[in-house]
Short mmCIF file of C-alpha atoms in Angstrom, two decimals:
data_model
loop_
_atom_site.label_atom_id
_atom_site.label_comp_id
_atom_site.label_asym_id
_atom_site.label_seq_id
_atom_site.Cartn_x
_atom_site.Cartn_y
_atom_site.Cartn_z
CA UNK A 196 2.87 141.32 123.50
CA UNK A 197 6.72 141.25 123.36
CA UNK A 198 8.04 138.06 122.88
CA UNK A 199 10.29 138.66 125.72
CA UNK A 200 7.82 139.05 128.06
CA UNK A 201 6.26 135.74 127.24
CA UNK A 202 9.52 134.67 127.97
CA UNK A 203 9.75 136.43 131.40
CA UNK A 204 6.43 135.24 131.99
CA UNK A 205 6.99 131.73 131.66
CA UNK A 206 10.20 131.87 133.73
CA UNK A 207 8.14 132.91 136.62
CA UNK A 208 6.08 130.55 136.30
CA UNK A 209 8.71 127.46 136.75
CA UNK A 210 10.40 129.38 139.16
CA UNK A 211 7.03 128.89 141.29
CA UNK A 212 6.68 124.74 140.42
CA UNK A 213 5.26 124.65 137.10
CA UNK A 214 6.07 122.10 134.21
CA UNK A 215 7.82 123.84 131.49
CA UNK A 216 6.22 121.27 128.75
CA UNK A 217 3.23 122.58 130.00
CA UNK A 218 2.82 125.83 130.15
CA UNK A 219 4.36 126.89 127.39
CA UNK A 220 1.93 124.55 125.31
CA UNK A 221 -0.63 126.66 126.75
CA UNK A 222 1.02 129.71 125.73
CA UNK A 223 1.25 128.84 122.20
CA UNK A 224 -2.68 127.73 122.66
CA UNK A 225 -3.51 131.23 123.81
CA UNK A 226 -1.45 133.56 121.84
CA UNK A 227 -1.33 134.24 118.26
CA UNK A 228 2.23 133.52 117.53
CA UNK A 229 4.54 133.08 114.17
CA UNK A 230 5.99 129.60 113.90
CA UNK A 231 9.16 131.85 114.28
CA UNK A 232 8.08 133.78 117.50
CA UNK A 233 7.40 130.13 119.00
CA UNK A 234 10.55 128.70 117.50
CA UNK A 235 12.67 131.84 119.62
CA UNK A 236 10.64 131.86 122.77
CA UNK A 237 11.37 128.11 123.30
CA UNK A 238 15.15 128.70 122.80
CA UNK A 239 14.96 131.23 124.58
CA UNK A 240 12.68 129.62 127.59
CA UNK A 241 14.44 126.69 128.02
CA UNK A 242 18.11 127.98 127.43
CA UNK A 243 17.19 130.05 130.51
CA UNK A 244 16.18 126.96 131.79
CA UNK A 245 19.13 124.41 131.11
CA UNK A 246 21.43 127.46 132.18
CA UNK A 247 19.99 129.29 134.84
CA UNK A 248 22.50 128.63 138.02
CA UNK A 249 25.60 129.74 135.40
CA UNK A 250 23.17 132.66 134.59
CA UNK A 251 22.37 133.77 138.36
CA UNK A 252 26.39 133.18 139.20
CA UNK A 253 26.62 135.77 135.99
CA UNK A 254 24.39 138.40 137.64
CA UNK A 255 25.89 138.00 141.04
CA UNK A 256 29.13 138.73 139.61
CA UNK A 257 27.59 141.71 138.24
CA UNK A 258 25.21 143.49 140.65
CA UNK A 259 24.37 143.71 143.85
CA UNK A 260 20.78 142.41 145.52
CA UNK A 261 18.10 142.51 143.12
CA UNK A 262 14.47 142.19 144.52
CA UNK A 263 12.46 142.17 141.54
CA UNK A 264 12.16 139.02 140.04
CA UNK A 265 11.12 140.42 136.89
CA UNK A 266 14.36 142.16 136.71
CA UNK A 267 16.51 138.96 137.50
CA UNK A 268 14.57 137.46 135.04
CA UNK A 269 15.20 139.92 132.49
CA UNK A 270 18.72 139.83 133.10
CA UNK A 271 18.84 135.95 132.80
CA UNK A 272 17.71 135.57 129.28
CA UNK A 273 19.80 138.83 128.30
CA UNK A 274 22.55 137.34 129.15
CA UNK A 275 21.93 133.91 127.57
CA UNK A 276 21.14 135.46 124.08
CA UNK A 277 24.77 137.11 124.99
CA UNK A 278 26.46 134.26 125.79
CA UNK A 279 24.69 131.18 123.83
CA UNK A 280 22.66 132.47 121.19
CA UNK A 281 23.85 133.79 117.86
CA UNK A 282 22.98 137.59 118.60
CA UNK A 283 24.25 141.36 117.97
CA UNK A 284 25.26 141.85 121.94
CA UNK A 285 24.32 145.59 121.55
CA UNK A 286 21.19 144.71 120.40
CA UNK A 287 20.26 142.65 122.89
CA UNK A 288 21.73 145.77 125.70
CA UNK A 289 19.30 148.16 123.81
CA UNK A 290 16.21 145.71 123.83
CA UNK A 291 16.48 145.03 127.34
CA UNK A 292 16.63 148.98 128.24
CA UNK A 293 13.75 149.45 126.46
CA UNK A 294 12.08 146.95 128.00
CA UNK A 295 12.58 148.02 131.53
CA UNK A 296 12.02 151.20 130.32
CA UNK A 297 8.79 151.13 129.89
CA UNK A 298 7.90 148.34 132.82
CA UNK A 299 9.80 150.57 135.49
CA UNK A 300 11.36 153.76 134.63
CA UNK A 301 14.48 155.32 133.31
CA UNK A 302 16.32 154.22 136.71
CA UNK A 303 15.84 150.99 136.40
CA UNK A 304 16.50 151.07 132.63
CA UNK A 305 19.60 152.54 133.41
CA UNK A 306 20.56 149.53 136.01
CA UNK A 307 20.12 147.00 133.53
CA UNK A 308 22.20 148.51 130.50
CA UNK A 309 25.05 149.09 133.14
CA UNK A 310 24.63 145.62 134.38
CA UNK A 311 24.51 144.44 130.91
CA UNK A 312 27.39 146.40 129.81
CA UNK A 313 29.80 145.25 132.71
CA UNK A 314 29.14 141.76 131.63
CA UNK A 315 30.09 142.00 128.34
CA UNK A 316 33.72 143.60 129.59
CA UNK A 317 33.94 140.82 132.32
CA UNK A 318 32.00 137.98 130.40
CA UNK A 319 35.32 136.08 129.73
CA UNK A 320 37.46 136.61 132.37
CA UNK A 321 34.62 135.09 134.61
CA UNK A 322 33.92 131.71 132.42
CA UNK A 323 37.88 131.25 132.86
CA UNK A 324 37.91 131.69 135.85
CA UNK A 325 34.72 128.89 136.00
CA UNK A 326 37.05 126.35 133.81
CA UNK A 327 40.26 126.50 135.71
CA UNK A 328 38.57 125.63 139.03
CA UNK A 329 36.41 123.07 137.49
CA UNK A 330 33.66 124.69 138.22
CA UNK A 331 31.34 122.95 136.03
CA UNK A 332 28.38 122.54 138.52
CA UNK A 333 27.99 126.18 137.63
CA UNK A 334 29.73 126.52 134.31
CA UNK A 335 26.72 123.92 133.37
CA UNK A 336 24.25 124.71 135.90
CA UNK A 337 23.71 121.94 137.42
CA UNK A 338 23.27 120.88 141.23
CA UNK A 339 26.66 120.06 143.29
CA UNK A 340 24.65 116.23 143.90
CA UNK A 341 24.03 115.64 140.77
CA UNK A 342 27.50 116.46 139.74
CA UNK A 343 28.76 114.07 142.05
CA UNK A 344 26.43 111.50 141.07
CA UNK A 345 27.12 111.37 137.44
CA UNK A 346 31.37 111.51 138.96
CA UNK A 347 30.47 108.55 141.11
CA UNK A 348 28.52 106.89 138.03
CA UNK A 349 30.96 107.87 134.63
CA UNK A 350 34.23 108.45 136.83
CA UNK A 351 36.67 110.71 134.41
CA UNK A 352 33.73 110.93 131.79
CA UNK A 353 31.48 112.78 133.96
CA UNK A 354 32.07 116.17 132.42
CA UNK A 355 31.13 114.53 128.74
CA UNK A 356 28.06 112.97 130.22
CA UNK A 357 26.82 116.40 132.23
CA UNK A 358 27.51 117.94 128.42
CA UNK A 359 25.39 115.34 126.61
CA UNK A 360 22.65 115.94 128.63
CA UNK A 361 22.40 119.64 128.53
CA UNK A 362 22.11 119.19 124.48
CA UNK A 363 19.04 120.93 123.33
CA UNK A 364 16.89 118.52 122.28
CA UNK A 365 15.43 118.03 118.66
CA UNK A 366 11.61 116.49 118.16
CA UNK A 367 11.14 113.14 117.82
CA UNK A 368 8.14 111.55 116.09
CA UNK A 369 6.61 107.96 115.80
CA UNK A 370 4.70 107.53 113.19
CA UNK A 371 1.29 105.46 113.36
CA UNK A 372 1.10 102.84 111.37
CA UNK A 373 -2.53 101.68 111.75
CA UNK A 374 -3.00 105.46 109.62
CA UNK A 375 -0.35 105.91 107.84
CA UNK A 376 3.21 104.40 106.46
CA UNK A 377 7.21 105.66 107.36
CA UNK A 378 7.45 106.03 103.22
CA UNK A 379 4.34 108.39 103.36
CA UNK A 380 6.15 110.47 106.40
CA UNK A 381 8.94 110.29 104.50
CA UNK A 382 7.66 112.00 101.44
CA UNK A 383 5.53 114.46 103.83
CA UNK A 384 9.50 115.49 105.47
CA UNK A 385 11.19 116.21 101.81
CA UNK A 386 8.04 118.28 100.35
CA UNK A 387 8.93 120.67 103.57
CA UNK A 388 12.03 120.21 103.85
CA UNK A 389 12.82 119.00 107.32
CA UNK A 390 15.96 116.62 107.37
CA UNK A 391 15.73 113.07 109.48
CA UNK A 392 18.61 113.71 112.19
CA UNK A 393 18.56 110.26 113.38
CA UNK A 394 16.25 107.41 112.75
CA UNK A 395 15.14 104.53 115.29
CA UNK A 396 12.11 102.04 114.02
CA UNK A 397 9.32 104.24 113.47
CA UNK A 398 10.55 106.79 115.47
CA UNK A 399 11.79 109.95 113.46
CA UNK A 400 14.22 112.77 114.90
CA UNK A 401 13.68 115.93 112.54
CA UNK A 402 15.44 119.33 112.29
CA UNK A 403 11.99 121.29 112.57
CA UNK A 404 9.03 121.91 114.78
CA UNK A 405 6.84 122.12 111.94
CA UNK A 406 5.22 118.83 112.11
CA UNK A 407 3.99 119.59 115.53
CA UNK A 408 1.40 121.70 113.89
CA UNK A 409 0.61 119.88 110.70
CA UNK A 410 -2.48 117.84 109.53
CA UNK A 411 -0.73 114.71 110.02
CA UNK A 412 -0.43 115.27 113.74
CA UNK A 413 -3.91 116.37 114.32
CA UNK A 414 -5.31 113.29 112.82
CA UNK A 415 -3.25 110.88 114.60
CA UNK A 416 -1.27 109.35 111.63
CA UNK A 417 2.46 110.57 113.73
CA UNK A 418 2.56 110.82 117.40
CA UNK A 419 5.30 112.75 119.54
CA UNK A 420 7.56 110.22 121.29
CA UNK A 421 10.99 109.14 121.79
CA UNK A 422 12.64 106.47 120.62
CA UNK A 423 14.17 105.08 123.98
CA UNK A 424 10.58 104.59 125.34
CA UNK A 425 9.49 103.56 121.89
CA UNK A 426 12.83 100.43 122.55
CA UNK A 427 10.94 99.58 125.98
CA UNK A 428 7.68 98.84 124.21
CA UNK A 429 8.64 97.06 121.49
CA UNK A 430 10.95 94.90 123.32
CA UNK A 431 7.70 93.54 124.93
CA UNK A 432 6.91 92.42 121.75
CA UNK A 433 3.13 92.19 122.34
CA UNK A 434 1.24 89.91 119.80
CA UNK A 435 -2.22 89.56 118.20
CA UNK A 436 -4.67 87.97 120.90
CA UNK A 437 -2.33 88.81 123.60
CA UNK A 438 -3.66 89.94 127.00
CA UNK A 439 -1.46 92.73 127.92
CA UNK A 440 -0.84 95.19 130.90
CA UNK A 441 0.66 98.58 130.92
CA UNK A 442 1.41 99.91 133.98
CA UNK A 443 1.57 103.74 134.74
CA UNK A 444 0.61 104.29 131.24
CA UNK A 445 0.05 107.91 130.93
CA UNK A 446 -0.24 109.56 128.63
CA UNK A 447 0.02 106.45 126.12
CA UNK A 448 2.57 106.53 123.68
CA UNK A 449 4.18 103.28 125.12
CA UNK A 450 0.84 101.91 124.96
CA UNK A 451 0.29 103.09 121.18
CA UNK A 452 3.18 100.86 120.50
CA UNK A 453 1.82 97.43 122.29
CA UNK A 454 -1.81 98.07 120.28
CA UNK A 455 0.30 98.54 117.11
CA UNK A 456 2.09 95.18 117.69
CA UNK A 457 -0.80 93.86 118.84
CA UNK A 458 -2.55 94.88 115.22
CA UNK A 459 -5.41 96.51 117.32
CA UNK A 460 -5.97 92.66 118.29
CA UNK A 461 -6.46 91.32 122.02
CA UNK A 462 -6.54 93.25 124.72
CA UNK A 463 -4.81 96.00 126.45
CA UNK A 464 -5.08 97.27 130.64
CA UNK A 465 -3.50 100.85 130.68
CA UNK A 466 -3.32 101.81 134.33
CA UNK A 467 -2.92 105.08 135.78
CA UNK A 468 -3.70 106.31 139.62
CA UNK A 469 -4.61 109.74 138.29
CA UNK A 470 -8.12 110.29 136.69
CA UNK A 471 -7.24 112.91 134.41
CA UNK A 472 -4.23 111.22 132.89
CA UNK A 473 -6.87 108.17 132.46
CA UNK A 474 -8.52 110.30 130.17
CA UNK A 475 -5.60 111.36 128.72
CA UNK A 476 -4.83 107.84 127.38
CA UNK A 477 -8.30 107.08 126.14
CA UNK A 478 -8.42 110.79 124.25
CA UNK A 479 -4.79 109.45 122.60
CA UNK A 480 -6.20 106.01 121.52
CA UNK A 481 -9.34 107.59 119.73
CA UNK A 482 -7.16 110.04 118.08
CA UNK A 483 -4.78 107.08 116.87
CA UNK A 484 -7.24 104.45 115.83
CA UNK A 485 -6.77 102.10 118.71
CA UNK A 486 -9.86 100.16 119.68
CA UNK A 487 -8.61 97.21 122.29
CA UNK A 488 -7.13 99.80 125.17
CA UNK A 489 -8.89 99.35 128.53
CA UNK A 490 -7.31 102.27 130.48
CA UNK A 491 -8.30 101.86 134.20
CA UNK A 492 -7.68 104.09 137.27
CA UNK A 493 -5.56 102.29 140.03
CA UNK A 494 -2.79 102.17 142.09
CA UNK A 495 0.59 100.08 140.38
CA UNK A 496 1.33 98.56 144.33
CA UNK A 497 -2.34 97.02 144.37
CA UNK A 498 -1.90 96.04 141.04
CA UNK A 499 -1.81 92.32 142.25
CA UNK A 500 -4.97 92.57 143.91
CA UNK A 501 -7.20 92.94 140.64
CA UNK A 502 -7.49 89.06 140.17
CA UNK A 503 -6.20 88.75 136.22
CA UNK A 504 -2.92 87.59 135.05
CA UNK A 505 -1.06 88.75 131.93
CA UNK A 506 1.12 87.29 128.79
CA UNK A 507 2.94 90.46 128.96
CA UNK A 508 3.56 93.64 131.21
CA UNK A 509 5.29 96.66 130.45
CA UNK A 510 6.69 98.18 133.88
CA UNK A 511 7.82 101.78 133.31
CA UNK A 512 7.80 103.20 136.66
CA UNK A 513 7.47 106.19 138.22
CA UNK A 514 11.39 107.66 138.52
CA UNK A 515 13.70 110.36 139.11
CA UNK A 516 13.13 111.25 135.86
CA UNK A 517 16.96 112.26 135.37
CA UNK A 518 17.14 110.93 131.38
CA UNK A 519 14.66 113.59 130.06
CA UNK A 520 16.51 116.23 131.61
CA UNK A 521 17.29 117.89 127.99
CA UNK A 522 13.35 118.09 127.87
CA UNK A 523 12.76 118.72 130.97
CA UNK A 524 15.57 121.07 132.20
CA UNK A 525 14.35 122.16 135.71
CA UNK A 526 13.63 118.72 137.00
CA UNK A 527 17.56 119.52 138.51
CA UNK A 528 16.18 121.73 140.57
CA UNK A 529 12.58 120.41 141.80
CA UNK A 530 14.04 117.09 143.07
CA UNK A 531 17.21 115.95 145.28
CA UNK A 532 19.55 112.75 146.40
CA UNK A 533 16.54 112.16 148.73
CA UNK A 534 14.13 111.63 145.61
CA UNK A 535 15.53 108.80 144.29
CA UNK A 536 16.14 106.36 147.32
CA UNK A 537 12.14 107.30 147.80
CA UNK A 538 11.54 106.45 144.20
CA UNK A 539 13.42 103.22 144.10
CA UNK A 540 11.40 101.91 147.48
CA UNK A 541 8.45 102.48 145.11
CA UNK A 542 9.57 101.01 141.66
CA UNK A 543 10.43 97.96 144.03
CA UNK A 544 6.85 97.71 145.48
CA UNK A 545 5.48 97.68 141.86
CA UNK A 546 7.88 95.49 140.44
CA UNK A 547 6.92 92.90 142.46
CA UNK A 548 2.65 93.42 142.51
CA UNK A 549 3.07 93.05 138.80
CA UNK A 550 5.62 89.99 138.82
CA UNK A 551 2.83 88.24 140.98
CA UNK A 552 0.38 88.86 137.64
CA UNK A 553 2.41 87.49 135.25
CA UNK A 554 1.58 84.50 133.47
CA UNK A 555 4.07 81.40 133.49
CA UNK A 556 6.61 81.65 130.78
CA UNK A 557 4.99 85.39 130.05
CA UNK A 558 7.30 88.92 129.49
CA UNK A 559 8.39 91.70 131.65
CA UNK A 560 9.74 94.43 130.85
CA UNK A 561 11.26 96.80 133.66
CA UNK A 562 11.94 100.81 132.48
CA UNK A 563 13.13 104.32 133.79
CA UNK A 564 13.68 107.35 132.21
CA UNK A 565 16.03 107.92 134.73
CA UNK A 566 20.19 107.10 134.58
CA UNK A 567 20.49 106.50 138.29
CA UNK A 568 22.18 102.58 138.95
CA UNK A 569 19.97 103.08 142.10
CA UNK A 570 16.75 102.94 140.39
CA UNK A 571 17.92 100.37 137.93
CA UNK A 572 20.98 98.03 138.14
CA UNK A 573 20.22 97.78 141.74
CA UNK A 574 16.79 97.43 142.20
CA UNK A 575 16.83 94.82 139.83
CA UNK A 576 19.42 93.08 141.50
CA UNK A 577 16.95 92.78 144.33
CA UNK A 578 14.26 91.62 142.43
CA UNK A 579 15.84 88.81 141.25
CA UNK A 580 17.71 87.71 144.48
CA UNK A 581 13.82 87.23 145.94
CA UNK A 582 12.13 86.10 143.03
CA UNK A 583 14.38 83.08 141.94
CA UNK A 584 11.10 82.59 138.98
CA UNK A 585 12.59 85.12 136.63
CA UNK A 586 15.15 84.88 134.52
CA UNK A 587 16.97 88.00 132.09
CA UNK A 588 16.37 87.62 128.44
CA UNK A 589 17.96 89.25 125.63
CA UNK A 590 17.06 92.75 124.73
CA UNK A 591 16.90 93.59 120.53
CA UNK A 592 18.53 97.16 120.75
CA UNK A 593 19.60 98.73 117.20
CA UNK A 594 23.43 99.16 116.30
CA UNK A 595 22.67 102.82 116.10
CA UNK A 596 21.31 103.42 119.50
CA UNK A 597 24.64 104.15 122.18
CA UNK A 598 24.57 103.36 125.56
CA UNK A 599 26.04 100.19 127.46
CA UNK A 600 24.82 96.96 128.97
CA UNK A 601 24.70 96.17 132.26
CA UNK A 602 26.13 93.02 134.63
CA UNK A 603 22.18 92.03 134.56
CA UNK A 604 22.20 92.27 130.60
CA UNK A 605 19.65 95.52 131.15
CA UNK A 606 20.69 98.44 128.86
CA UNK A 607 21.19 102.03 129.69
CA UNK A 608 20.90 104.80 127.12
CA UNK A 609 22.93 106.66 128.72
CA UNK A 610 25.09 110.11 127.83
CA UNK A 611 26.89 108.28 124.96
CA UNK A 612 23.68 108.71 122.93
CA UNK A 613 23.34 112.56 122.48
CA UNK A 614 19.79 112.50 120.95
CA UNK A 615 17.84 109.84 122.60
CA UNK A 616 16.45 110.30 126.34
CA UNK A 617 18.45 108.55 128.89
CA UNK A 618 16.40 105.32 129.66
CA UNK A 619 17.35 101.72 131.20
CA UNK A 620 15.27 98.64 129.66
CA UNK A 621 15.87 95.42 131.24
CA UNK A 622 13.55 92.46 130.20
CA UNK A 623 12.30 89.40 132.43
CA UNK A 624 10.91 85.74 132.01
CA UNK A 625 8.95 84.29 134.39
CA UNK A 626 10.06 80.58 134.34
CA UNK A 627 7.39 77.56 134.22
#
């Protein structure tokens, strides 16, 4: 099958409500593909992605009504190997003639170089035209709220932060160290010759995909996760013999972490509500080695009706999910303004089922993947004004990890940090 095609595929799929993440891992599960076929289609897949409303704006500059969505699809990733990829523009006219060719006809084939071709003579008189009016909600595809938001949030740094996070991502990886050591990842990197972009604990950012598919990963001795919700985790700082409580664990990386400070020693609750993400987590913690998980199927809010109480709880709750937007590019356009004052009603409810659980003088820690103050500065601001019992305690956040503090002393990895997920950490005492 053409690679494009895969491409085009995928598109349509999003475009109808699926995750990006996972669909294209089931691509790459079905199809026998090159690691360089994968490596293009997911540049090529979520470039469409990240860029798609400067990429329709592109097309309606350039055509008139087009009612096949293959076609518009075509068109979009055409135009971003034209405009953001390091290509031979003729080349990519010529493949995408020959594409439609044979999918619809010589008309249509003839549409799409002509479309195509127009772009290229009008290409730069149209991104111009973009800057001078400050269009950037289109000249970075994102929504006109969310433009405002991050205005309201980084006043006259907003355009840096909406660049930050439309970076393309690189792979992060944790490696476990109940299997293996960071010096024996280390010397696994330099025999294949994959450079460490940025390093954070045990958490590894690398320049290649390769890893992904290695021996390592299979067995469980490295993980996939990011650092920022590696920070949350650790921050915890779970201990031997501890009885510990993860709350909306799923899929378990967070909860890798506690069991690894925990030296596979005490006990761990991993909740979920969903069954299948349940079994997610207990499929991750036989694959890394980790024997004292409980995961458990519940609801966070009833959380306080289960009778135990905790040393420690980790409380990442379900958010907007606005930090993870370099991952997860069309999250932009699947939720709205409306979606967070929802979300932060909810992070409120289980905030405060898991605050009545929590041992005297035991740890909280609050976290989003999110950047929104609504969902963090200000939700925790009403948490403490009704529960005068907890107190704000002092994160331990590396010198190399950018972001800024709030008025609460919770930190935000925010768009100053170009590789990490956006995240906000705050962590909580509850007094004797």
């Amino acid at each position: 099958m053409n690679v494009k095609q895969v491409v085009i595929n995928l598109i349509t799929k999003v475009d109808k409500g699926a995750y990006s993440n996972i669909i294209l891992n089931e691509t790459f599960r079905e199809l026998s593909l090159s690691s360089k076929e994968k490596a293009f289609i997911t540049e090529l897949f979520y470039g469409v992605l990240r860029n798609i409303k400067f990429l329709d704006h592109m097309i309606e500059k350039n055509t008139k009504e087009i009612k096949k969505e293959w076609i518009r699809n075509l068109l979009r990733l055409s135009i971003y190997q034209i405009d953001f990829m390091n290509s031979d523009n003729k080349g990519v006219v010529w493949e995408a003639t020959e594409l439609s060719k044979k999918k619809y006809g010589v008309p249509v084939s003839k549409f799409i170089n002509g479309t195509l071709r127009n772009y290229l003579r009008s290409k730069s008189e149209l991104i111009e035209e973009l800057k001078s009016n400050k269009k950037y909600d289109v000249l970075y595809s994102i929504p006109i709220w969310f433009c405002e938001l991050l205005k309201k949030q980084y006043s006259e740094n907003y355009e840096a932060a909406i660049k930050s996070y439309k970076k393309i991502p690189y792979l992060s990886l944790r490696v476990n160290k109940l299997k293996y050591s960071e010096e024996e990842f280390e010397n696994y990197l330099k025999e294949n010759n994959i450079e460490i972009i940025k390093k954070i604990g045990a958490v590894y950012y690398v320049n290649s995909g390769t890893p992904i598919n290695s021996e390592e990963f299979k067995s469980g001795k490295i993980i996939a996760q990011d650092a920022s919700s590696y920070l949350a985790a650790i921050n915890l700082k779970a201990e031997p013999g501890n009885l510990v409580l993860d709350i909306c664990a799923a899929p378990g990386g967070k909860t890798a972490v506690l069991a690894e400070d925990m030296n596979n020693i005490g006990e761990l609750i991993a909740l979920d509500i969903h069954q299948h993400k349940v079994k997610l987590i207990e499929n991750n913690m036989e694959k890394l080695g980790i024997k004292i998980v409980k995961p458990v199927v519940m609801d966070a809010k009833n959380v306080n009706k289960q009778g135990r109480k905790f040393d420690k709880i980790l409380v990442d709750v379900p958010c907007s999910g606005y930090g993870v937007i370099r991952k997860k590019p069309e999250i932009l356009y699947t939720k709205n303004r409306g979606n967070i004052e929802e979300l932060s009603k909810l992070q409120l409810e289980i905030l405060y089922a898991a605050a009545d659980i929590l041992k005297e003088n035991g740890i909280l820690i609050y976290s989003t993947c999110t950047i929104t103050n609504e969902e963090n500065t200000q939700n925790i601001e009403k948490f403490l004004k009704e529960r005068k019992e907890f107190s704000v305690e002092k994160l331990d956040i590396p010198e190399n990890v950018a972001g800024d503090y709030d008025k609460l002393g919770g930190f935000s990895i925010n768009y100053k940090e170009e590789i990490m997920d956006g995240f906000y950490i705050i962590k909580l005492k509850k007094k004797s």
